[in-house]
mmCIF file of C-alpha atoms in Angstrom:
data_model
loop_
_atom_site.group_PDB
_atom_site.id
_atom_site.type_symbol
_atom_site.label_atom_id
_atom_site.label_comp_id
_atom_site.label_asym_id
_atom_site.label_seq_id
_atom_site.Cartn_x
_atom_site.Cartn_y
_atom_site.Cartn_z
ATOM 1 C CA MET A 231 177.153 155.825 74.193
ATOM 2 C CA ILE A 232 174.309 155.527 76.678
ATOM 3 C CA VAL A 233 172.126 153.954 74.008
ATOM 4 C CA THR A 234 174.525 151.217 72.893
ATOM 5 C CA ALA A 235 176.405 150.420 76.109
ATOM 6 C CA PRO A 236 173.707 148.182 77.685
ATOM 7 C CA ALA A 237 173.921 145.816 74.703
ATOM 8 C CA ILE A 238 177.535 146.126 73.531
ATOM 9 C CA GLY A 239 179.088 145.938 77.003
ATOM 10 C CA PRO A 240 177.788 142.479 77.972
ATOM 11 C CA VAL A 241 178.317 141.080 74.472
ATOM 12 C CA LEU A 242 181.909 142.344 74.260
ATOM 13 C CA GLY A 243 182.546 141.273 77.839
ATOM 14 C CA GLY A 244 181.168 137.820 77.114
ATOM 15 C CA TRP A 245 183.284 137.544 73.949
ATOM 16 C CA ILE A 246 186.431 138.405 75.886
ATOM 17 C CA THR A 247 185.464 135.931 78.616
ATOM 18 C CA ASP A 248 184.939 133.131 76.089
ATOM 19 C CA ASN A 249 188.008 134.000 73.990
ATOM 20 C CA TYR A 250 190.403 135.453 76.555
ATOM 21 C CA ASN A 251 193.672 136.487 74.991
ATOM 22 C CA TRP A 252 195.630 139.474 76.204
ATOM 23 C CA ARG A 253 196.927 140.139 72.672
ATOM 24 C CA TRP A 254 193.393 140.738 71.420
ATOM 25 C CA ILE A 255 192.709 143.090 74.302
ATOM 26 C CA PHE A 256 195.982 144.949 73.793
ATOM 27 C CA PHE A 257 195.847 145.284 70.012
ATOM 28 C CA ILE A 258 192.086 146.041 69.794
ATOM 29 C CA ASN A 259 191.066 147.973 72.904
ATOM 30 C CA ILE A 260 194.003 150.367 73.054
ATOM 31 C CA PRO A 261 193.840 151.427 69.355
ATOM 32 C CA ILE A 262 190.061 151.825 69.645
ATOM 33 C CA GLY A 263 190.583 154.019 72.709
ATOM 34 C CA PHE A 264 193.061 156.269 70.896
ATOM 35 C CA LEU A 265 190.808 156.427 67.836
ATOM 36 C CA SER A 266 187.842 157.393 70.006
ATOM 37 C CA PHE A 267 189.892 160.103 71.723
ATOM 38 C CA PHE A 268 191.122 161.465 68.392
ATOM 39 C CA LEU A 269 187.660 161.558 66.799
ATOM 40 C CA SER A 270 186.127 163.153 69.895
ATOM 41 C CA SER A 271 188.775 165.869 69.970
ATOM 42 C CA ARG A 272 188.277 166.592 66.242
ATOM 43 C CA LEU A 273 184.504 166.391 65.968
ATOM 44 C CA VAL A 274 183.086 167.361 69.387
ATOM 45 C CA LYS A 275 183.314 171.053 70.225
ATOM 46 C CA ASP A 276 182.171 172.838 73.359
ATOM 47 C CA PRO A 277 179.441 175.469 73.001
ATOM 48 C CA VAL A 278 180.514 179.102 73.223
ATOM 49 C CA ALA A 279 178.957 179.386 76.698
ATOM 50 C CA PHE A 280 181.168 176.551 77.978
ATOM 51 C CA GLU A 281 184.291 178.147 76.532
ATOM 52 C CA ALA A 282 183.388 181.432 78.212
ATOM 53 C CA GLU A 283 182.790 179.601 81.482
ATOM 54 C CA ARG A 284 186.178 177.894 81.225
ATOM 55 C CA ALA A 285 187.865 181.244 80.642
ATOM 56 C CA SER A 286 186.023 182.849 83.570
ATOM 57 C CA VAL A 287 187.519 180.445 86.144
ATOM 58 C CA ARG A 288 191.055 181.505 85.280
ATOM 59 C CA THR A 289 192.731 184.102 87.463
ATOM 60 C CA ASN A 290 195.619 185.977 85.825
ATOM 61 C CA GLY A 291 195.735 183.240 83.208
ATOM 62 C CA LYS A 292 196.012 180.463 85.806
ATOM 63 C CA LEU A 293 193.342 177.853 86.350
ATOM 64 C CA HIS A 294 192.117 177.580 89.924
ATOM 65 C CA ILE A 295 191.737 173.938 91.006
ATOM 66 C CA ASP A 296 189.755 172.897 94.061
ATOM 67 C CA GLY A 297 192.234 170.344 95.361
ATOM 68 C CA ILE A 298 190.422 169.783 98.660
ATOM 69 C CA GLY A 299 187.115 169.187 96.891
ATOM 70 C CA ILE A 300 188.681 166.705 94.467
ATOM 71 C CA THR A 301 190.364 164.858 97.358
ATOM 72 C CA LEU A 302 187.137 164.652 99.353
ATOM 73 C CA ILE A 303 185.169 163.413 96.329
ATOM 74 C CA ALA A 304 187.794 160.788 95.485
ATOM 75 C CA LEU A 305 188.027 159.559 99.076
ATOM 76 C CA ALA A 306 184.255 159.429 99.644
ATOM 77 C CA SER A 307 183.531 157.821 96.278
ATOM 78 C CA ALA A 308 186.236 155.183 96.677
ATOM 79 C CA ALA A 309 185.134 154.258 100.203
ATOM 80 C CA LEU A 310 181.460 154.053 99.253
ATOM 81 C CA GLU A 311 182.196 152.020 96.114
ATOM 82 C CA ILE A 312 184.354 149.564 98.056
ATOM 83 C CA ALA A 313 181.608 149.172 100.664
ATOM 84 C CA LEU A 314 178.950 148.527 98.009
ATOM 85 C CA ASP A 315 181.122 146.106 96.019
ATOM 86 C CA ARG A 316 182.413 144.131 99.015
ATOM 87 C CA GLY A 317 179.385 144.433 101.290
ATOM 88 C CA GLN A 318 177.700 141.129 100.491
ATOM 89 C CA ILE A 319 181.003 139.263 100.309
ATOM 90 C CA ASP A 320 182.096 140.502 103.767
ATOM 91 C CA ASP A 321 178.619 140.306 105.404
ATOM 92 C CA TRP A 322 177.950 144.062 105.466
ATOM 93 C CA PHE A 323 177.696 145.343 109.047
ATOM 94 C CA GLY A 324 179.141 142.092 110.315
ATOM 95 C CA SER A 325 182.487 143.290 108.960
ATOM 96 C CA SER A 326 184.376 146.092 110.668
ATOM 97 C CA PHE A 327 186.077 146.884 107.350
ATOM 98 C CA ILE A 328 182.737 147.493 105.615
ATOM 99 C CA CYS A 329 181.532 149.583 108.563
ATOM 100 C CA TRP A 330 184.638 151.741 108.316
ATOM 101 C CA MET A 331 184.231 152.124 104.554
ATOM 102 C CA LEU A 332 180.583 153.116 104.924
ATOM 103 C CA ALA A 333 181.451 155.593 107.664
ATOM 104 C CA ILE A 334 184.236 157.129 105.583
ATOM 105 C CA GLY A 335 181.960 157.272 102.528
ATOM 106 C CA VAL A 336 179.026 158.906 104.320
ATOM 107 C CA ILE A 337 181.138 161.356 106.320
ATOM 108 C CA GLY A 338 183.215 162.085 103.231
ATOM 109 C CA TRP A 339 180.182 162.987 101.151
ATOM 110 C CA ILE A 340 178.732 165.125 103.925
ATOM 111 C CA ALA A 341 182.050 166.961 104.156
ATOM 112 C CA THR A 342 182.137 167.267 100.371
ATOM 113 C CA ILE A 343 178.671 168.832 100.247
ATOM 114 C CA VAL A 344 179.499 171.277 103.048
ATOM 115 C CA TRP A 345 182.807 172.224 101.413
ATOM 116 C CA GLU A 346 181.438 172.575 97.883
ATOM 117 C CA ILE A 347 178.470 174.716 98.939
ATOM 118 C CA ARG A 348 180.856 177.241 100.510
ATOM 119 C CA LEU A 349 182.936 177.696 97.347
ATOM 120 C CA LYS A 350 182.233 180.156 94.563
ATOM 121 C CA GLU A 351 183.590 177.767 91.900
ATOM 122 C CA PRO A 352 182.910 174.239 93.226
ATOM 123 C CA ILE A 353 183.755 170.966 91.511
ATOM 124 C CA ILE A 354 180.155 169.801 91.970
ATOM 125 C CA GLU A 355 177.451 172.458 92.085
ATOM 126 C CA PHE A 356 175.112 171.042 94.745
ATOM 127 C CA ARG A 357 173.272 174.373 94.864
ATOM 128 C CA LEU A 358 171.603 173.411 91.593
ATOM 129 C CA LEU A 359 169.434 171.002 93.573
ATOM 130 C CA SER A 360 167.533 174.024 94.887
ATOM 131 C CA SER A 361 165.832 174.007 91.472
ATOM 132 C CA ARG A 362 162.800 171.763 91.889
ATOM 133 C CA ASN A 363 162.784 170.404 88.354
ATOM 134 C CA PHE A 364 166.492 169.659 88.449
ATOM 135 C CA ALA A 365 166.180 167.900 91.814
ATOM 136 C CA ILE A 366 163.328 165.741 90.498
ATOM 137 C CA ALA A 367 165.314 164.917 87.352
ATOM 138 C CA SER A 368 168.298 163.922 89.506
ATOM 139 C CA ALA A 369 166.085 161.568 91.519
ATOM 140 C CA LEU A 370 164.801 160.071 88.265
ATOM 141 C CA PHE A 371 168.382 159.580 87.069
ATOM 142 C CA PHE A 372 169.097 157.671 90.288
ATOM 143 C CA VAL A 373 166.057 155.431 89.754
ATOM 144 C CA PHE A 374 167.082 154.969 86.119
ATOM 145 C CA GLY A 375 170.603 153.890 87.078
ATOM 146 C CA PHE A 376 169.256 151.576 89.768
ATOM 147 C CA GLY A 377 166.874 149.822 87.387
ATOM 148 C CA LEU A 378 169.075 149.704 84.292
ATOM 149 C CA PHE A 379 172.324 148.578 85.904
ATOM 150 C CA GLY A 380 170.525 146.311 88.360
ATOM 151 C CA SER A 381 168.606 144.500 85.617
ATOM 152 C CA THR A 382 171.647 144.415 83.316
ATOM 153 C CA THR A 383 173.543 142.645 86.098
ATOM 154 C CA LEU A 384 170.658 140.351 86.962
ATOM 155 C CA ILE A 385 169.567 139.098 83.540
ATOM 156 C CA PRO A 386 172.899 137.553 82.407
ATOM 157 C CA GLN A 387 173.292 136.021 85.869
ATOM 158 C CA ILE A 388 169.885 134.353 85.552
ATOM 159 C CA LEU A 389 170.469 133.136 82.013
ATOM 160 C CA GLN A 390 173.900 131.677 82.718
ATOM 161 C CA SER A 391 173.158 130.073 86.085
ATOM 162 C CA LEU A 392 169.651 128.715 85.422
ATOM 163 C CA TYR A 393 169.347 128.272 81.657
ATOM 164 C CA GLY A 394 172.903 127.374 80.715
ATOM 165 C CA TYR A 395 173.496 130.332 78.377
ATOM 166 C CA ARG A 396 177.036 131.290 77.434
ATOM 167 C CA ALA A 397 178.184 134.788 78.336
ATOM 168 C CA THR A 398 177.850 135.896 74.704
ATOM 169 C CA ASP A 399 174.331 134.478 74.372
ATOM 170 C CA ALA A 400 173.270 136.138 77.616
ATOM 171 C CA GLY A 401 174.638 139.435 76.334
ATOM 172 C CA LEU A 402 172.696 139.092 73.094
ATOM 173 C CA VAL A 403 169.451 138.923 75.066
ATOM 174 C CA LEU A 404 170.087 142.545 76.034
ATOM 175 C CA GLY A 405 170.434 143.636 72.403
ATOM 176 C CA PRO A 406 166.742 144.261 71.569
ATOM 177 C CA GLY A 407 166.490 146.761 74.404
ATOM 178 C CA ALA A 408 169.273 148.917 72.965
ATOM 179 C CA LEU A 409 167.734 148.696 69.489
ATOM 180 C CA VAL A 410 164.347 149.891 70.746
ATOM 181 C CA ILE A 411 165.991 152.773 72.629
ATOM 182 C CA THR A 412 167.812 153.810 69.447
ATOM 183 C CA LEU A 413 164.551 153.835 67.491
ATOM 184 C CA PHE A 414 162.317 155.633 69.983
ATOM 185 C CA ALA A 415 164.651 158.220 71.555
ATOM 186 C CA PRO A 416 164.523 160.452 68.404
ATOM 187 C CA ILE A 417 160.731 160.099 68.372
ATOM 188 C CA ALA A 418 160.559 161.344 71.947
ATOM 189 C CA ALA A 419 162.750 164.301 70.994
ATOM 190 C CA GLN A 420 160.436 165.227 68.129
ATOM 191 C CA LEU A 421 157.329 164.935 70.304
ATOM 192 C CA ILE A 422 158.804 167.435 72.748
ATOM 193 C CA GLN A 423 160.268 169.861 70.211
ATOM 194 C CA ARG A 424 156.998 169.987 68.259
ATOM 195 C CA GLN A 425 155.139 170.353 71.571
ATOM 196 C CA ILE A 426 152.949 167.363 70.740
ATOM 197 C CA ALA A 427 153.481 165.814 74.180
ATOM 198 C CA PRO A 428 154.930 167.444 77.313
ATOM 199 C CA ALA A 429 158.020 166.000 78.937
ATOM 200 C CA ARG A 430 156.126 165.140 82.105
ATOM 201 C CA VAL A 431 153.631 162.941 80.222
ATOM 202 C CA LEU A 432 156.405 161.122 78.351
ATOM 203 C CA LEU A 433 158.275 160.540 81.591
ATOM 204 C CA ALA A 434 155.149 159.101 83.213
ATOM 205 C CA ILE A 435 154.696 156.729 80.262
ATOM 206 C CA SER A 436 158.380 155.830 80.375
ATOM 207 C CA ILE A 437 158.503 155.047 84.092
ATOM 208 C CA MET A 438 155.286 153.005 84.047
ATOM 209 C CA THR A 439 156.500 151.045 81.019
ATOM 210 C CA VAL A 440 159.795 150.218 82.711
ATOM 211 C CA GLY A 441 157.966 149.220 85.897
ATOM 212 C CA ALA A 442 155.611 146.989 83.898
ATOM 213 C CA SER A 443 158.554 145.348 82.117
ATOM 214 C CA MET A 444 160.198 144.584 85.468
ATOM 215 C CA TRP A 445 156.969 143.037 86.678
ATOM 216 C CA TYR A 446 156.808 141.013 83.462
ATOM 217 C CA TYR A 447 160.292 139.674 84.214
ATOM 218 C CA SER A 448 159.087 138.543 87.640
ATOM 219 C CA THR A 449 156.497 136.191 86.071
ATOM 220 C CA PHE A 450 159.083 134.061 84.255
ATOM 221 C CA THR A 451 159.686 130.399 85.016
ATOM 222 C CA LEU A 452 162.431 127.891 84.312
ATOM 223 C CA ALA A 453 160.621 127.037 81.078
ATOM 224 C CA THR A 454 160.846 130.608 79.727
ATOM 225 C CA ASP A 455 162.783 130.795 76.467
ATOM 226 C CA TYR A 456 165.016 133.373 74.787
ATOM 227 C CA SER A 457 162.178 135.153 72.971
ATOM 228 C CA HIS A 458 160.374 136.057 76.188
ATOM 229 C CA TYR A 459 163.506 137.482 77.815
ATOM 230 C CA ALA A 460 164.357 139.420 74.658
ATOM 231 C CA LEU A 461 160.780 140.716 74.441
ATOM 232 C CA ALA A 462 160.848 141.835 78.067
ATOM 233 C CA ARG A 463 164.127 143.645 77.418
ATOM 234 C CA ALA A 464 162.530 145.313 74.391
ATOM 235 C CA TYR A 465 159.662 146.491 76.610
ATOM 236 C CA GLN A 466 162.217 147.875 79.030
ATOM 237 C CA GLY A 467 164.007 149.603 76.159
ATOM 238 C CA LEU A 468 160.704 151.099 75.031
ATOM 239 C CA GLY A 469 160.356 152.746 78.425
ATOM 240 C CA TYR A 470 163.921 154.046 78.413
ATOM 241 C CA GLY A 471 163.491 155.258 74.831
ATOM 242 C CA PHE A 472 160.982 157.805 76.118
ATOM 243 C CA PHE A 473 163.115 158.620 79.153
ATOM 244 C CA PHE A 474 166.444 160.113 78.101
ATOM 245 C CA VAL A 475 165.294 163.184 76.186
ATOM 246 C CA PRO A 476 162.383 164.195 78.486
ATOM 247 C CA VAL A 477 164.424 163.819 81.666
ATOM 248 C CA ASN A 478 167.217 165.981 80.236
ATOM 249 C CA VAL A 479 164.701 168.586 79.101
ATOM 250 C CA LEU A 480 163.244 168.551 82.613
ATOM 251 C CA ALA A 481 166.664 168.786 84.255
ATOM 252 C CA TYR A 482 167.734 171.906 82.325
ATOM 253 C CA SER A 483 164.316 173.554 82.147
ATOM 254 C CA GLN A 484 164.990 176.036 84.990
ATOM 255 C CA LEU A 485 168.735 176.457 84.560
ATOM 256 C CA ARG A 486 170.752 179.121 82.776
ATOM 257 C CA PRO A 487 172.897 178.017 79.802
ATOM 258 C CA ASP A 488 176.085 178.664 81.784
ATOM 259 C CA GLN A 489 174.917 176.147 84.414
ATOM 260 C CA ASN A 490 174.400 173.261 81.992
ATOM 261 C CA ASN A 491 177.914 171.866 82.193
ATOM 262 C CA ARG A 492 177.878 171.625 85.980
ATOM 263 C CA ALA A 493 174.353 170.239 85.916
ATOM 264 C CA SER A 494 175.535 167.481 83.597
ATOM 265 C CA SER A 495 178.226 166.359 86.058
ATOM 266 C CA LEU A 496 175.666 166.226 88.862
ATOM 267 C CA THR A 497 173.117 164.181 86.901
ATOM 268 C CA ASN A 498 175.892 161.767 85.926
ATOM 269 C CA LEU A 499 176.782 161.465 89.600
ATOM 270 C CA PHE A 500 173.211 160.500 90.518
ATOM 271 C CA ARG A 501 173.021 158.030 87.644
ATOM 272 C CA ASN A 502 176.278 156.380 88.710
ATOM 273 C CA TRP A 503 175.112 156.298 92.303
ATOM 274 C CA GLY A 504 171.925 154.598 91.179
ATOM 275 C CA GLY A 505 173.923 152.025 89.239
ATOM 276 C CA SER A 506 176.222 151.286 92.191
ATOM 277 C CA PHE A 507 173.336 150.933 94.624
ATOM 278 C CA GLY A 508 171.386 148.847 92.104
ATOM 279 C CA ILE A 509 174.211 146.355 91.621
ATOM 280 C CA ALA A 510 174.846 146.172 95.383
ATOM 281 C CA PHE A 511 171.134 145.588 95.972
ATOM 282 C CA ILE A 512 170.997 142.769 93.412
ATOM 283 C CA THR A 513 173.977 140.903 94.858
ATOM 284 C CA THR A 514 172.687 141.255 98.419
ATOM 285 C CA ALA A 515 168.955 140.736 97.903
ATOM 286 C CA ALA A 516 169.423 137.731 95.611
ATOM 287 C CA GLU A 517 171.572 135.992 98.224
ATOM 288 C CA ARG A 518 169.283 136.834 101.160
ATOM 289 C CA ARG A 519 166.109 135.831 99.311
ATOM 290 C CA HIS A 520 167.825 132.618 98.198
ATOM 291 C CA GLN A 521 168.344 131.686 101.834
ATOM 292 C CA PHE A 522 164.751 132.637 102.655
ATOM 293 C CA HIS A 523 163.197 130.559 99.879
ATOM 294 C CA GLN A 524 165.507 127.628 100.501
ATOM 295 C CA THR A 525 164.347 127.491 104.106
ATOM 296 C CA ASN A 526 160.681 127.651 103.102
ATOM 297 C CA LEU A 527 160.863 125.123 100.269
ATOM 298 C CA GLY A 528 163.162 122.824 102.200
ATOM 299 C CA SER A 529 160.731 122.664 105.097
ATOM 300 C CA ALA A 530 157.832 121.983 102.706
ATOM 301 C CA ILE A 531 159.515 118.976 101.063
ATOM 302 C CA GLY A 532 161.404 117.358 103.897
ATOM 303 C CA ALA A 533 162.687 113.802 104.022
ATOM 304 C CA THR A 534 159.234 112.606 105.097
ATOM 305 C CA SER A 535 157.533 113.966 101.964
ATOM 306 C CA GLN A 536 155.755 111.032 100.323
ATOM 307 C CA GLN A 537 155.640 112.705 96.901
ATOM 308 C CA LEU A 538 159.374 113.379 96.971
ATOM 309 C CA SER A 539 160.110 109.819 98.009
ATOM 310 C CA VAL A 540 158.019 108.492 95.119
ATOM 311 C CA ARG A 541 159.762 110.718 92.592
ATOM 312 C CA ILE A 542 163.211 109.761 93.863
ATOM 313 C CA SER A 543 162.261 106.098 93.755
ATOM 314 C CA GLU A 544 160.973 106.397 90.170
ATOM 315 C CA LEU A 545 164.119 108.178 89.008
ATOM 316 C CA THR A 546 166.338 105.671 90.831
ATOM 317 C CA ASN A 547 164.632 102.760 89.097
ATOM 318 C CA TYR A 548 164.973 104.503 85.746
ATOM 319 C CA LEU A 549 168.694 105.077 86.258
ATOM 320 C CA VAL A 550 169.164 101.431 87.237
ATOM 321 C CA THR A 551 167.681 100.414 83.880
ATOM 322 C CA LYS A 552 170.303 102.634 82.218
ATOM 323 C CA GLY A 553 173.202 100.803 83.858
ATOM 324 C CA PHE A 554 173.649 102.595 87.195
ATOM 325 C CA SER A 555 174.238 100.510 90.290
ATOM 326 C CA GLY A 556 171.620 100.746 93.027
ATOM 327 C CA PRO A 557 173.591 103.060 95.391
ATOM 328 C CA ASP A 558 174.840 105.235 92.513
ATOM 329 C CA ALA A 559 171.341 105.563 91.063
ATOM 330 C CA ALA A 560 169.880 106.579 94.446
ATOM 331 C CA SER A 561 172.647 109.146 94.967
ATOM 332 C CA ALA A 562 172.240 110.555 91.448
ATOM 333 C CA ALA A 563 168.455 110.805 91.858
ATOM 334 C CA GLN A 564 168.777 112.693 95.131
ATOM 335 C CA GLY A 565 171.394 114.997 93.599
ATOM 336 C CA TYR A 566 169.147 115.712 90.639
ATOM 337 C CA PHE A 567 166.188 116.735 92.798
ATOM 338 C CA TYR A 568 168.434 118.820 95.033
ATOM 339 C CA GLN A 569 169.706 120.627 91.935
ATOM 340 C CA GLN A 570 166.117 121.260 90.843
ATOM 341 C CA LEU A 571 165.356 122.648 94.289
ATOM 342 C CA GLN A 572 168.301 125.036 94.031
ATOM 343 C CA HIS A 573 167.175 126.205 90.589
ATOM 344 C CA GLN A 574 163.660 126.920 91.868
ATOM 345 C CA VAL A 575 165.035 128.742 94.895
ATOM 346 C CA SER A 576 167.364 130.853 92.746
ATOM 347 C CA LEU A 577 164.555 131.687 90.334
ATOM 348 C CA LEU A 578 162.269 132.830 93.161
ATOM 349 C CA SER A 579 165.018 135.020 94.626
ATOM 350 C CA PHE A 580 165.737 136.618 91.235
ATOM 351 C CA MET A 581 162.041 137.254 90.622
ATOM 352 C CA ASP A 582 161.816 138.981 94.014
ATOM 353 C CA CYS A 583 164.586 141.342 92.896
ATOM 354 C CA PHE A 584 162.644 142.231 89.749
ATOM 355 C CA ARG A 585 159.540 143.006 91.824
ATOM 356 C CA VAL A 586 161.496 145.331 94.097
ATOM 357 C CA ILE A 587 162.957 147.161 91.092
ATOM 358 C CA ALA A 588 159.443 147.425 89.641
ATOM 359 C CA TRP A 589 158.013 148.945 92.834
ATOM 360 C CA LEU A 590 160.945 151.355 93.190
ATOM 361 C CA THR A 591 160.531 152.469 89.583
ATOM 362 C CA LEU A 592 156.786 153.007 89.924
ATOM 363 C CA ALA A 593 157.334 154.879 93.206
ATOM 364 C CA ALA A 594 159.038 157.622 91.159
ATOM 365 C CA VAL A 595 155.824 158.448 89.254
ATOM 366 C CA PRO A 596 154.364 160.700 92.013
ATOM 367 C CA LEU A 597 157.456 162.912 91.758
ATOM 368 C CA LEU A 598 156.173 164.114 88.385
ATOM 369 C CA LEU A 599 153.208 165.756 90.118
ATOM 370 C CA PHE A 600 155.600 168.284 91.641
ATOM 371 C CA VAL A 601 157.235 169.323 88.369
ATOM 372 C CA ARG A 602 156.922 173.030 87.661
ATOM 373 C CA ARG A 603 155.477 173.904 84.300
ATOM 374 C CA PHE A 604 157.951 175.091 81.693
ATOM 375 C CA LYS A 605 158.153 175.664 77.985
ATOM 376 C CA PRO A 606 160.735 173.452 76.267
ATOM 377 C CA ALA A 607 163.445 175.113 74.234
ATOM 378 C CA GLY A 608 163.604 174.768 70.494
ATOM 379 C CA LYS A 609 166.472 172.314 70.642
ATOM 380 C CA ALA A 610 167.817 169.781 73.091
ATOM 381 C CA PRO A 611 169.970 171.157 75.905
ATOM 382 C CA ALA A 612 173.710 170.664 75.878
ATOM 383 C CA ALA A 613 174.729 167.776 78.081
ATOM 384 C CA HIS A 614 177.303 165.004 78.450
#
């Protein structure tokens, strides 16, 4: 699902947006959900170690549930997610509601960590972070979620607002990335299993490739066509194709088999956190940089700009020859150049976001220097 979601999600979402009909959603999504649940229950089986672990947490046949831990996690996650989703809309710290949500989220997660560490059978095993390799892998999962979800949010927004793409067309631009991931992820697995290349080397290649693809995005202009965006997404997919297997091998390299299930929940948590922070960063940074560039460009081409006056005059005269009245032509010419200014400002703000994602991604490379050496197992570790 990780491989296909970046491409299928936007395409399906765009299709529903363009062809909204609740009957299609009801009669397609719900049966697909039940079919997926049925096939998963019939075909996917837990390893013996997981079944033994599930039996070990039962006392006198009853399953012990950490109700306080679940409540703390739900409360902290909900508050933090609300703050990240509504932050830019409500002006972040300028809103008392956002401040309260952030405070509840931060305090809630601190309380969750303190509570879970004290328990023998916690919901989230934070003690696993004492393993250096697992902690580094968790940080890489956060960076991965930040870059993937941030760029997946940013690219359709750029294509629809600046290039006039439909939602479906914008989603199709993301398709090559998923295809490349599908092709190269098995190759990465074989390179590790045959001990041709260590996981640390593949991760370094992966992270640098993703960072380079983000930097490539930041060089685009308003004249960039579909092929360049699709090619950049393919480059990004090439980096992620060499990421999934090595990072999972790294994460479970120092853990016992009975710890794998809990490790999986923790890595998923960091990946989701990365995605939430990435999306919040994109919505906030794009808006703030838009204001910054608009101020700079607006001051550079003020009303006294001779070149701007000439261009407006030329366009006004052209529109008059096409049947516009003098006042209407002048107004339309000024509106056209203002629209062009807004497009340039938006493009610059979006490109700034790509550069930040690129630097954040590349900043994760030094973490690989602290990875402890390990010998990969003969087969991929169990994970969700």
